[in-house]
Coordinates of C-alpha atoms and ligand atoms in Angstrom, one line a residue:
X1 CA 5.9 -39.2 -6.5
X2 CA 4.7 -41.5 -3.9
X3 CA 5.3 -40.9 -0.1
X4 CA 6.3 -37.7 1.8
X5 CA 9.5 -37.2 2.5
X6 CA 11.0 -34.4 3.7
X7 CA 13.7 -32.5 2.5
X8 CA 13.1 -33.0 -0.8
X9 CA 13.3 -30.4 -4.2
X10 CA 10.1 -29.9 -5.4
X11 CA 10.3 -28.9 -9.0
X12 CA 8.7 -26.6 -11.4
X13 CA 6.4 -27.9 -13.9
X14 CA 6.5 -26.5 -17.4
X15 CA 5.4 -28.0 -20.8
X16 CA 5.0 -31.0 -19.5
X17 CA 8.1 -31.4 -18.0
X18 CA 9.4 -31.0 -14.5
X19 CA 12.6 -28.8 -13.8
X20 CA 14.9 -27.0 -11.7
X21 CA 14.5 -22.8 -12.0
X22 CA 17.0 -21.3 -14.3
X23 CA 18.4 -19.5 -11.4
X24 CA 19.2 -23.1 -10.1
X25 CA 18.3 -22.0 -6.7
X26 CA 16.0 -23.3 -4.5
X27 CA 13.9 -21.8 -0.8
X28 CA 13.2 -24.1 1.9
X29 CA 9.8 -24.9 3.1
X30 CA 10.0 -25.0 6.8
X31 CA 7.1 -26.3 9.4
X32 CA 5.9 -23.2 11.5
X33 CA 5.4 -26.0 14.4
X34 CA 8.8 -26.3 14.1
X35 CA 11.3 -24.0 12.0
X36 CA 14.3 -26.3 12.1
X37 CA 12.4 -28.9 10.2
X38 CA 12.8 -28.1 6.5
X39 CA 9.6 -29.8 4.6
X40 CA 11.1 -29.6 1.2
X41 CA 12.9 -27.1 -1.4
X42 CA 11.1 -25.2 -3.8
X43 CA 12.4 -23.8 -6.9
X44 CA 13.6 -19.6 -6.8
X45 CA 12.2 -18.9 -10.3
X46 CA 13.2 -16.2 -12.9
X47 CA 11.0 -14.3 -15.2
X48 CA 12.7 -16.8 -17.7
X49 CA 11.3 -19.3 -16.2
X50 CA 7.8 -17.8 -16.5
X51 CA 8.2 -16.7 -20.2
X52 CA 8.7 -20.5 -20.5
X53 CA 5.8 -21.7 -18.3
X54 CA 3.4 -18.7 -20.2
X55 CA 4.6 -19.4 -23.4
X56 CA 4.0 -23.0 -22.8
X57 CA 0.5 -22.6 -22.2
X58 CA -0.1 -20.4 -24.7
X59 CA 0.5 -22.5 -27.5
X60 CA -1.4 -25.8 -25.4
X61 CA -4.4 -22.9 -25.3
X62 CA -4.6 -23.7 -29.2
X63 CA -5.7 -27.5 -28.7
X64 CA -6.9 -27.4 -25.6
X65 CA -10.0 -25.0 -25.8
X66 CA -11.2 -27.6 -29.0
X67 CA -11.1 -30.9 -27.0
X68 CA -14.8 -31.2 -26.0
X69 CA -16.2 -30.3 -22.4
X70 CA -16.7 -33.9 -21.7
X71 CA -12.5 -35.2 -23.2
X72 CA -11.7 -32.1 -20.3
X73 CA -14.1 -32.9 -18.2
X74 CA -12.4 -36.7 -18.1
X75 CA -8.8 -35.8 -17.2
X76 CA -10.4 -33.9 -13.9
X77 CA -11.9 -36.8 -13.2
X78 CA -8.9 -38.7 -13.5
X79 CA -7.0 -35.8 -11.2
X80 CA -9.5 -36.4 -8.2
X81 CA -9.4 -39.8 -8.2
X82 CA -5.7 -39.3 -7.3
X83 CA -5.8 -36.8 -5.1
X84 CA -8.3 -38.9 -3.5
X85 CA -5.6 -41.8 -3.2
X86 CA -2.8 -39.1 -1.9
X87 CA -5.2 -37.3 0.7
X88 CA -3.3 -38.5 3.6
X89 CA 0.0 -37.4 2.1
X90 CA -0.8 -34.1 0.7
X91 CA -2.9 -33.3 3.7
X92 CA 0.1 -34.3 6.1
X93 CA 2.3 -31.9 3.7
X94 CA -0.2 -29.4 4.3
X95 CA 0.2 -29.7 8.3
X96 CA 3.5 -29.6 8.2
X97 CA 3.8 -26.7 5.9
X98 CA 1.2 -24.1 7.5
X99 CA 0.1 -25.7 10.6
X100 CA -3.8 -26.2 10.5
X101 CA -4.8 -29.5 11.9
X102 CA -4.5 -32.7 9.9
X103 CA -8.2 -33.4 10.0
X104 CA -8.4 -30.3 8.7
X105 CA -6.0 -30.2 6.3
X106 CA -7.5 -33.6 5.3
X107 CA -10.9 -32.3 4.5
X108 CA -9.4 -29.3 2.4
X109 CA -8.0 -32.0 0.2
X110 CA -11.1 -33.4 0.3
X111 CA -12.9 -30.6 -0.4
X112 CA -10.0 -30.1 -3.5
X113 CA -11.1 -33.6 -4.7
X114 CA -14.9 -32.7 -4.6
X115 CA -14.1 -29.4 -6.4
X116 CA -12.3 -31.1 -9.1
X117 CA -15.5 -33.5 -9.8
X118 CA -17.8 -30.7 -9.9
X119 CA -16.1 -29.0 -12.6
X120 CA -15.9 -32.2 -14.3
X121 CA -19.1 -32.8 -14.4
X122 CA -19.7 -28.7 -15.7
X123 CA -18.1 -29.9 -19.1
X124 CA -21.5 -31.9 -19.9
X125 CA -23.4 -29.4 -18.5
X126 CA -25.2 -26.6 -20.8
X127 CA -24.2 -23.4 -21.8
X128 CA -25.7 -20.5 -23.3
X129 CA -29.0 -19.1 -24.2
X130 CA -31.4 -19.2 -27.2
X131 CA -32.4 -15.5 -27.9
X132 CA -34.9 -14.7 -30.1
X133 CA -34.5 -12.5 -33.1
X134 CA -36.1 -9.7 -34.5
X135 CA -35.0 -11.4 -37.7
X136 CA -37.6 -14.4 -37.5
X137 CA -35.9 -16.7 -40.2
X138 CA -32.2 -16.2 -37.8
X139 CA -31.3 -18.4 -35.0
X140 CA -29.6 -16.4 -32.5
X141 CA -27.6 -17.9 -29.5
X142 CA -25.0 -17.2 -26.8
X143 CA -22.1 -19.4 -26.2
X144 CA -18.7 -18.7 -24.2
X145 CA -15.3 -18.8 -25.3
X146 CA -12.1 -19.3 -23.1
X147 CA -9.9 -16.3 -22.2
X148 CA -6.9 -17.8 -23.5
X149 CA -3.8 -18.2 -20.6
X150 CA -4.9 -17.5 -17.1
X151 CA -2.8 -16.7 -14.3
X152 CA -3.2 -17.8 -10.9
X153 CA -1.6 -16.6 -7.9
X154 CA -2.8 -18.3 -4.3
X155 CA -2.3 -17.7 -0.8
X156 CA -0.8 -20.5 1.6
X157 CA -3.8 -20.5 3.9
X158 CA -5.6 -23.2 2.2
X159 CA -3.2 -24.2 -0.3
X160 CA -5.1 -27.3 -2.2
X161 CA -8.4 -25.9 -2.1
X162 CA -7.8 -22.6 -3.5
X163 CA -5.6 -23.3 -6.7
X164 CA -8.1 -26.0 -7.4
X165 CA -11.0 -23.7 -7.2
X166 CA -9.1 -21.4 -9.5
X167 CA -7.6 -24.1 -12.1
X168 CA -10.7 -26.3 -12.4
X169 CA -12.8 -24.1 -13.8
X170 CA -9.9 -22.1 -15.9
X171 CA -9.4 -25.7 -17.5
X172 CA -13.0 -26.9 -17.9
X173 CA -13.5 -23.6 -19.7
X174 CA -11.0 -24.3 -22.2
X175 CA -8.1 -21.7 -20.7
X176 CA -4.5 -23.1 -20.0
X177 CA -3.2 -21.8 -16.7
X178 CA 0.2 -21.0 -15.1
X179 CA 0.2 -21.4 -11.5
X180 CA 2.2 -19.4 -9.2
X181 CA 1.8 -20.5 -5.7
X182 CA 2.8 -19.0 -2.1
X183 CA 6.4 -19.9 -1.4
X184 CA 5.2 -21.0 1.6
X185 CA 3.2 -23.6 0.9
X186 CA 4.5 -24.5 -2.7
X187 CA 5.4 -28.4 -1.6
X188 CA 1.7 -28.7 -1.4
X189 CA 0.9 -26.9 -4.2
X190 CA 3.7 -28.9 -6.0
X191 CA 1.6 -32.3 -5.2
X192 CA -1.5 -31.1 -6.5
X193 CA -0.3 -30.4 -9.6
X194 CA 1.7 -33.5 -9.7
X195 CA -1.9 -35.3 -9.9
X196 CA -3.2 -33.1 -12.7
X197 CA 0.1 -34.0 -14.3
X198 CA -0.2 -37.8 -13.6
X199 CA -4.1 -37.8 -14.7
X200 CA -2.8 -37.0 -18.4
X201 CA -3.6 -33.3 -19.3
X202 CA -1.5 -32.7 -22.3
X203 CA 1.5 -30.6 -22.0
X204 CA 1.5 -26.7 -21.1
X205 CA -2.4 -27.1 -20.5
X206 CA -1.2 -26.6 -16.4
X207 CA 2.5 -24.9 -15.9
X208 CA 3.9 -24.5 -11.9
X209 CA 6.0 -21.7 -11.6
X210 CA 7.4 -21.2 -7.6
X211 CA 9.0 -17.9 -7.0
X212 CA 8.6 -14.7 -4.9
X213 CA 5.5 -12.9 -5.4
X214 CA 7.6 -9.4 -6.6
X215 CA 9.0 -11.0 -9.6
X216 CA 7.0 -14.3 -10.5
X217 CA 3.2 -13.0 -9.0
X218 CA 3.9 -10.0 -10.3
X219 CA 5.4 -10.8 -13.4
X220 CA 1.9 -13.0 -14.2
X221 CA 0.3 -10.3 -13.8
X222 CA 2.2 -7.8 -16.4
X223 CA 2.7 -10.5 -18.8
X224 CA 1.5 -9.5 -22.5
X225 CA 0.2 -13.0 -23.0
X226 CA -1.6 -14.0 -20.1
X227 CA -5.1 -13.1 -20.7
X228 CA -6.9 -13.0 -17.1
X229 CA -5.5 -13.2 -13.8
X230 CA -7.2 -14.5 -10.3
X231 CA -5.6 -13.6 -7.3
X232 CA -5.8 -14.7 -3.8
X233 CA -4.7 -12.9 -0.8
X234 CA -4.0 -9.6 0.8
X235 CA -5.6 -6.6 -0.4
X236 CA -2.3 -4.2 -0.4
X237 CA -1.3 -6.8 -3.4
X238 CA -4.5 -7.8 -5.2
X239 CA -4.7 -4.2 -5.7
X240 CA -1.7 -3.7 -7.7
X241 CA -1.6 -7.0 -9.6
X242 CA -5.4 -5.4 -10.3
X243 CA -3.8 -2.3 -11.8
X244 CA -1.2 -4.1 -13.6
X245 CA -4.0 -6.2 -14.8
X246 CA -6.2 -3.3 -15.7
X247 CA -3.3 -1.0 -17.1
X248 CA -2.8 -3.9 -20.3
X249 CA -6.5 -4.6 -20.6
X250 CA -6.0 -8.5 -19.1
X251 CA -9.1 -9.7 -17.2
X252 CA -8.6 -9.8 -13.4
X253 CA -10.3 -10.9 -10.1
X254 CA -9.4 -10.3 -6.6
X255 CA -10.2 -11.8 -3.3
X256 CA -8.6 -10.1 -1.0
X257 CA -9.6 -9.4 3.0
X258 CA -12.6 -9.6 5.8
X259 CA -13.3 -8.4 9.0
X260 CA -16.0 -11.0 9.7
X261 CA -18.6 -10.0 12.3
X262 CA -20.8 -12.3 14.1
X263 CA -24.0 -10.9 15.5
X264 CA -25.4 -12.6 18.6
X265 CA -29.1 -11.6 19.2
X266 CA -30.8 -11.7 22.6
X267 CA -33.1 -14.8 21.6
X268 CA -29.9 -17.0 19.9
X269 CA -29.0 -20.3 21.0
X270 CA -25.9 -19.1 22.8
X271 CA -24.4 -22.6 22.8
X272 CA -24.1 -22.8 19.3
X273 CA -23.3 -19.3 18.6
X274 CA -20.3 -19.9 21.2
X275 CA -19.5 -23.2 19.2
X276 CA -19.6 -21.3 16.2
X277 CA -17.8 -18.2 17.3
X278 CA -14.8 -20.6 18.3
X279 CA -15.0 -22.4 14.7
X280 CA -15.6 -19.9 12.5
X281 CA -12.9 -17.3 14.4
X282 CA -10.2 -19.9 15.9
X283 CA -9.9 -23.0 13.0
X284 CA -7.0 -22.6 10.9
X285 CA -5.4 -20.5 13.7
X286 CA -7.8 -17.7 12.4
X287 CA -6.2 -17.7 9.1
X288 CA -9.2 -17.2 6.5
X289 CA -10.3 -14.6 5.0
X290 CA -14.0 -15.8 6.4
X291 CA -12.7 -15.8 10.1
X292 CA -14.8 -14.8 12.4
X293 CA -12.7 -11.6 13.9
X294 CA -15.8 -9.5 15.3
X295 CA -18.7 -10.6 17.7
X296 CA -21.4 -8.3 18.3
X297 CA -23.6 -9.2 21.0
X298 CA -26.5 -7.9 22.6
X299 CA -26.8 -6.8 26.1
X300 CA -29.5 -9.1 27.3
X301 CA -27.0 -11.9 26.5
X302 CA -23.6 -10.4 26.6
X303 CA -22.1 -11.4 30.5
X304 CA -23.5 -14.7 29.5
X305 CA -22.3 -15.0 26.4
X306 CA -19.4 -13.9 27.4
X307 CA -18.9 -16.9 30.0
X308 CA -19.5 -19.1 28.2
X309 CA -16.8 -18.5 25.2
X310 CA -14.1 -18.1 27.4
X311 CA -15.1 -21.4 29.1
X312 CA -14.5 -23.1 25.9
X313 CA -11.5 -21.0 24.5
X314 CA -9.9 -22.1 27.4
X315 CA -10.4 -25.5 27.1
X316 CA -8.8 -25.3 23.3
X317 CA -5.8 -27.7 22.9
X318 CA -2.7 -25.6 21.0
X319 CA 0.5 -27.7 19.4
X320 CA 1.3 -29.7 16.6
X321 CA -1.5 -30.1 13.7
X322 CA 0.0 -33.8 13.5
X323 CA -0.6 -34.7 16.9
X324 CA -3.9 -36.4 18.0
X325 CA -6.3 -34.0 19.9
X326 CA -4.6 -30.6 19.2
X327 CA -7.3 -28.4 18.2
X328 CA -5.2 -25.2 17.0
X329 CA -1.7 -25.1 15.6
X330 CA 0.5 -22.3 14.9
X331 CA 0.1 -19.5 12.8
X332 CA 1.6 -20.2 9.2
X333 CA 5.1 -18.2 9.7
X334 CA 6.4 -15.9 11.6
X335 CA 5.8 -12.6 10.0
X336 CA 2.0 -13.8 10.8
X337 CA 3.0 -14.7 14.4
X338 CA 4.6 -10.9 14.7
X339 CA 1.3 -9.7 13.0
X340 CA -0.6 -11.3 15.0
X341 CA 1.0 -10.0 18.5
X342 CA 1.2 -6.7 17.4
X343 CA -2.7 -6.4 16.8
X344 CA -2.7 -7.9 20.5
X345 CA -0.6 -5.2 21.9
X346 CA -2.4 -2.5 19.6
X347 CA -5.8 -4.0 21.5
X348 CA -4.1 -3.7 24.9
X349 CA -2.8 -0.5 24.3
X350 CA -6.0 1.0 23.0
X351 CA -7.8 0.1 25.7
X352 CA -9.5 -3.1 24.9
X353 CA -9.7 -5.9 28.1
X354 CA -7.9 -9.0 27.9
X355 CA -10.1 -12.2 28.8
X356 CA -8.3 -14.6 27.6
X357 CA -4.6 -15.6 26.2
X358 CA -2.8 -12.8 24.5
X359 CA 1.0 -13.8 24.1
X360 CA 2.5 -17.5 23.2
X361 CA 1.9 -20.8 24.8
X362 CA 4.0 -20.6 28.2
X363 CA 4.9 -24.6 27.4
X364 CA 8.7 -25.3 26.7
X365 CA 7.3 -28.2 24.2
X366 CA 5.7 -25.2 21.8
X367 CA 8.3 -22.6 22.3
X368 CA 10.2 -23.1 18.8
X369 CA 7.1 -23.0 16.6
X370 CA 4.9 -19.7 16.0
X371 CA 2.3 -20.7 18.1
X372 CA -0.2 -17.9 19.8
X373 CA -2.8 -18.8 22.6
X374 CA -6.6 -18.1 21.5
X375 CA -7.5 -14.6 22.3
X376 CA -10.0 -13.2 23.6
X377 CA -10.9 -9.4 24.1
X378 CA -13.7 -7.4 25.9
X379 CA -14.5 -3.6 25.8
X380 CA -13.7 -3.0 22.3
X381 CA -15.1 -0.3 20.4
X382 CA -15.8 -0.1 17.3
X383 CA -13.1 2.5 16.6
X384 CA -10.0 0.5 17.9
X385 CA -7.5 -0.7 15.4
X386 CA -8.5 -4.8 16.5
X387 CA -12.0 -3.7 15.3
X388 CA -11.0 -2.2 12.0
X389 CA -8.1 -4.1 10.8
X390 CA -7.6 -8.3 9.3
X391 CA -5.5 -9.4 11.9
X392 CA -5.6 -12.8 10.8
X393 CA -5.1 -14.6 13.6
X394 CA -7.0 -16.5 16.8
X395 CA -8.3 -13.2 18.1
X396 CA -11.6 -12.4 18.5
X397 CA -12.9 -9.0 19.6
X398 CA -16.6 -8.6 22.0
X399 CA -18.4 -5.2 21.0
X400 CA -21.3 -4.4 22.8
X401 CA -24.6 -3.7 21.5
X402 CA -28.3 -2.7 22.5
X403 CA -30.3 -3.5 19.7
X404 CA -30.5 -5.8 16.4
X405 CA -30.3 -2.5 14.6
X406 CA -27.4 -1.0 16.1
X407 CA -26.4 -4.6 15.9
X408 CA -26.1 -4.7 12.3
X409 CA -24.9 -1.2 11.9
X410 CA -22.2 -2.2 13.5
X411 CA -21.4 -5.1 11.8
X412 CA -21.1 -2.8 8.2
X413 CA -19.3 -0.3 10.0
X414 CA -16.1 -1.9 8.0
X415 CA -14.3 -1.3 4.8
X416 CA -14.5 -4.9 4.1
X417 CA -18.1 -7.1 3.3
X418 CA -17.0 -10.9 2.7
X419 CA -18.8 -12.9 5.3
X420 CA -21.2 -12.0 8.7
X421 CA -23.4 -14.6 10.3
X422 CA -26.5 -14.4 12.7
X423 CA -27.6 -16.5 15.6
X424 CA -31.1 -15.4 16.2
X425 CA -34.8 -17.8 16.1
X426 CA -36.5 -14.9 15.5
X427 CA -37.4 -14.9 12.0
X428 CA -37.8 -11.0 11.5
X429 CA -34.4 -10.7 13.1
X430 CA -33.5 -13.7 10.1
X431 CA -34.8 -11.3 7.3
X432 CA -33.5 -7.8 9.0
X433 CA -29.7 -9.7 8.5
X434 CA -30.2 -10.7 5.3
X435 CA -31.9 -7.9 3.8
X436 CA -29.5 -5.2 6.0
X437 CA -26.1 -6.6 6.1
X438 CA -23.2 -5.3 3.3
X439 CA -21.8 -8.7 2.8
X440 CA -21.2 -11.1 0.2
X441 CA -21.9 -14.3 2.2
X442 CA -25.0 -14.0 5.2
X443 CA -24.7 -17.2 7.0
X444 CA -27.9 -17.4 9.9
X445 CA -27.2 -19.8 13.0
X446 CA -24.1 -20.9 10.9
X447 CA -20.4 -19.7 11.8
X448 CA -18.6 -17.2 8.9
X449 CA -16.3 -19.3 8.2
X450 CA -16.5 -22.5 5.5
X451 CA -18.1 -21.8 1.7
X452 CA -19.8 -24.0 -0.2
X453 CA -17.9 -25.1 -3.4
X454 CA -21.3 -25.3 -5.7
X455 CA -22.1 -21.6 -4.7
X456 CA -20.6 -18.6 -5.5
X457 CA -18.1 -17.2 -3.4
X458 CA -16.4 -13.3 -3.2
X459 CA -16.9 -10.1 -1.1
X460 CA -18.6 -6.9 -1.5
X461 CA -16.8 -3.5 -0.6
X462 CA -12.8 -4.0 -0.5
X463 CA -12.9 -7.7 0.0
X464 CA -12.8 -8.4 -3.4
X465 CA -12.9 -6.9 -7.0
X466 CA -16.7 -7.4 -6.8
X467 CA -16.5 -10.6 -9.0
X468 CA -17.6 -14.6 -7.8
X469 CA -15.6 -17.8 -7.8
X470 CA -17.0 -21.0 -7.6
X471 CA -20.0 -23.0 -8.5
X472 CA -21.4 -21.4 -11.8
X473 CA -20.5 -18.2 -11.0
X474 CA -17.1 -19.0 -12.2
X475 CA -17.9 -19.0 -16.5
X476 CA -18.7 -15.5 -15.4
X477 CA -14.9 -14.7 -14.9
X478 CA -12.9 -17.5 -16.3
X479 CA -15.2 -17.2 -19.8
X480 CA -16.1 -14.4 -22.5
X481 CA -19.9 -14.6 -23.8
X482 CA -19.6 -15.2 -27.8
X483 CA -23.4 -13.8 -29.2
X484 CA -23.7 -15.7 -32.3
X485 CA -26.6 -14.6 -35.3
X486 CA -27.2 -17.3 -37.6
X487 CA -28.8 -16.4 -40.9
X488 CA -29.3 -19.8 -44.2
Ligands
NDP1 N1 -7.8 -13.4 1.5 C1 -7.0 -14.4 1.9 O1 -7.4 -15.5 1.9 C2 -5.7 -14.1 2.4 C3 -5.4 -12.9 3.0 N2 -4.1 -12.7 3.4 C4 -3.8 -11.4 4.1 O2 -2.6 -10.9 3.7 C5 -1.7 -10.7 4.8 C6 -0.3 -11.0 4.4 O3 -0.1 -12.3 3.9 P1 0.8 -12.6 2.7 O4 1.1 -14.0 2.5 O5 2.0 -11.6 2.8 O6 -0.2 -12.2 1.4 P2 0.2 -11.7 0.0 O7 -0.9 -11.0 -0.6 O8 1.6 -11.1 0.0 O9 0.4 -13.1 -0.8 C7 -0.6 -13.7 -1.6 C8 0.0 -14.2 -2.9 O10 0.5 -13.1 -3.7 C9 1.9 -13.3 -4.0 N3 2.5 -11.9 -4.1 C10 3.2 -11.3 -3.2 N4 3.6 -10.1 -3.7 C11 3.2 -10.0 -4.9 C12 3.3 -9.0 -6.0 N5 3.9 -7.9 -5.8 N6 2.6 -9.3 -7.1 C13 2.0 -10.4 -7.3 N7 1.9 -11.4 -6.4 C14 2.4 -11.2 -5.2 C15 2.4 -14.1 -2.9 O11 3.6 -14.7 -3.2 P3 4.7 -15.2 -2.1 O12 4.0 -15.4 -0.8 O13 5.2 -16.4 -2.6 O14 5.7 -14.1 -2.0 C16 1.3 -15.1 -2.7 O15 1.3 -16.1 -3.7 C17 -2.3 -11.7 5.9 O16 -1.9 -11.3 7.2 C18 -3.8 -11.6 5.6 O17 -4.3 -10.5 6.3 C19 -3.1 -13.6 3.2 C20 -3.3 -14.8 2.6 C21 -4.7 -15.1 2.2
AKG2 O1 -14.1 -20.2 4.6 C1 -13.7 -20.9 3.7 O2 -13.9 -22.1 3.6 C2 -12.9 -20.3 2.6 C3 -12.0 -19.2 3.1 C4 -11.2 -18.6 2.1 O3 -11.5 -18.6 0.9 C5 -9.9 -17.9 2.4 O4 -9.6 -17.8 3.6 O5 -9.2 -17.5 1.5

């Protein structure tokens, strides 16, 4: 532990103990801003290796669930202060591995630390309700118990934050977990759990398990002894580890995909909903699930709206997440890069009008990594694949519209229901949004983008399996109500 250094091997972490995959191969971890730069090796696990790792935590699950909310509650603690004290390195990891920006990559750590103390803090906090009985010499109460091993499986798009907001409250609950991040962001991964390891949690209570998603994700999710599952990522996969879940009568939640709409009335502050058109579409490269991907704006305001967003795309510095002033890096890998420019092509093909970047970065300085300019298109209807479809990437998409209603019809025209914003002063326009609009986060003269880690978080529609992470809403999934009669 200590610095960052490249080209390291990153371990897996089972029982307590850190080890190489009993394949004794390993994948390297390469920097999208530039693929010859190997970050480090992670390990190419076996289902072995996960029998180990799920075994592990099953018997830790034992003693673990009877340490008190406030023993667990410590060790978390203990984890964020050291995160804390690594942000800088695990946030430059973070760069390196997936691109976004090291201030941003630096408040995702943060916001892992912050996480971590929140779900400390639930282990003092109370649980359960008092329920009267029709029996009136009976106390009768509900309590929770932990599910027993959970599995996790994350995405590399925001590869502190997302584990944590999965592990802390598995753990604070009382479940062990086994960890199974994306292979291409697993160094990261690997240095978050090296801080829950170095806070002290006893052994199995947190296993690590890197491997491909076909035969370590989905082997979690199959496996006879791991009691739930949460899953992170795209919706063609959280729906089969949801049916392998499902089909052995595990516990499972799913946060899959958005097509995030952002609906610019006639009366909005149009320099803020530019601002946060570019910010909640274009951070991150566009990879979130809450990116911004469609902006609805009314006529009144549309040429001018219009104007103005170009204005500032253009203006938006692309590179290297490590280098001071870069705004956007590249896109993770390159099967997002090729994804990406074929959704551009799609838009260009189907009619939509380019405004604004549309291919890579003409500079010789960016041509090795899988960089993509900010893209802009105009004339898109709502039928067009760039309307329909996560591209996950810095594209954003103009659709006309001529009233607030029409406006918001729009905006649910979509399988998906994760995140929509507003910008509008008028406060009937405020309620019509909130009241009208199929999604599972309504943000009003905010951008789509960025949750709040003390409130819940998940989609409605196919954006998720209909469940919430974060803030309290979390016992719901990572817990199992216990009623409890009471009779002298
Ligand atoms: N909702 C979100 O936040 C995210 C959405 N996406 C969407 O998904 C698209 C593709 O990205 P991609 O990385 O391929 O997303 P995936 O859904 O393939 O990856 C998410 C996680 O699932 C794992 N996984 C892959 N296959 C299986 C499987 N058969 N069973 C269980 N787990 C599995 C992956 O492992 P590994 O990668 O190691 O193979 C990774 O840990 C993106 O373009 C975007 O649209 C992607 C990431 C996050
Ligand atoms: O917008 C955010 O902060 C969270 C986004 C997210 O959960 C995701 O992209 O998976």
């Amino acid at each position: 532990m200590g610095a960052f250094t490249a080209d390291q091997v990153y371990l897996n972490y089972i029982n307590g103990e850190w080890m190489g995959a009993s394949s004794g191969k390993t994948v390297p971890s390469v920097n999208p801003a530039n693929p010859k730069e190997v970050v480090g090796y992670v390990q190419a696990s076996t289902k072995e290796d996960l029998d180990r790792a799920v075994a592990a935590a099953k018997s830790a699950s034992r003693s673990w669930r009877k340490l008190s909310g406030a023993a667990r509650g410590d060790l978390l603690y203990k984890a964020a202060n050291l995160l804390e004290q690594r942000a800088d390195e695990v946030a430059e990891a973070m760069t390196r591995e997936m691109g976004k920006t090291f201030p941003e990559a630096k408040g995702e750590t943060l916001r892992g630390v912050a996480i971590l103390r929140y779900y400390a803090g639930e282990g003092m906090r109370p649980v359960g309700d008092v329920i009267p009985s029709s029996d009136s010499e009976a106390l009768m109460f509900t309590t929770r118990a932990p599910l027993g091993v959970v599995g996790i499986i994350s995405p590399w798009n925001f590869p502190v934050a997302i584990p944590i907001w999965k592990m802390a409250p598995a753990l604070i609950y009382g479940n062990t977990v086994v960890l199974k991040p994306a292979q291409e962001t697993a160094v990261t991964a690997a240095k978050v759990i090296e801080c829950l390891a170095a806070a002290g949690l006893p052994a199995g209570v947190v296993n690590f398990v890197c491997g491909s998603g076909s035969v370590i994700g989905q082997g979690l999710a199959e496996h006879p002894d791991v009691n739930g599952i949460s899953f992170t990522g795209s919706n063609q996969v959280g729906k089969q580890v949801g049916q392998a879940a499902l089909a052995r009568g595990a516990k499972y939640q799913l946060e899959m995909g958005g097509k995030n709409p952002v609906i610019v009335a006639a009366d909005a502050d149009l320099d803020l909903a530019v601002d946060g058109t570019i910010s909640g579409g274009l951070r991150s490269t566009g990879q979130k699930c809450t990116a911004t991907s469609r902006v609805i704006v009314l006529n009144e305001v549309y040429d001018a709206f219009k104007e103005k967003l170009v204005e500032k795309v253009a203006n938006i510095q692309v590179g290297n997440g490590m280098d001071a002033g870069i705004w956007m890096g590249p896109c993770a890998n390159e099967k997002q890069l090729e994804t990406v420019l074929g959704y551009i092509q799609k838009g260009v093909d189907e009619g939509a009008k380019l405004l604004i970047g549309g291919s890579r970065p003409s500079s010789a300085d960016l041509a090795e990594g899988f960089y993509v300019q900010p893209t802009v298109f105009d004339q898109v209807s709502p039928q067009m694949t760039i309307a329909r479809e996560e591209i996950f990437g810095p594209v954003l998409a103009l659709i006309r519209a001529n009233s607030l209603e029409e406006a918001i019809a729009l905006a649910n025209d979509s399988e998906f229901g994760l995140s929509a914003s507003v910008y509008t002063s008028n406060i009937g326009s405020i309620l019509s949004f909130i009241q009208d609009m199929d999604a599972g986060l309504v943000r009003v003269n905010a951008e789509t983008a960025g949750v709040e880690l003390q409130a819940p978080f998940g989609g409605m529609k196919q954006s998720s399996s209909h469940s919430r992470e974060q803030g309290q809403a979390a016992i719901e999934f990572f817990t199992s109500i216990k009623t409890v009669f009471v009779k002298a």
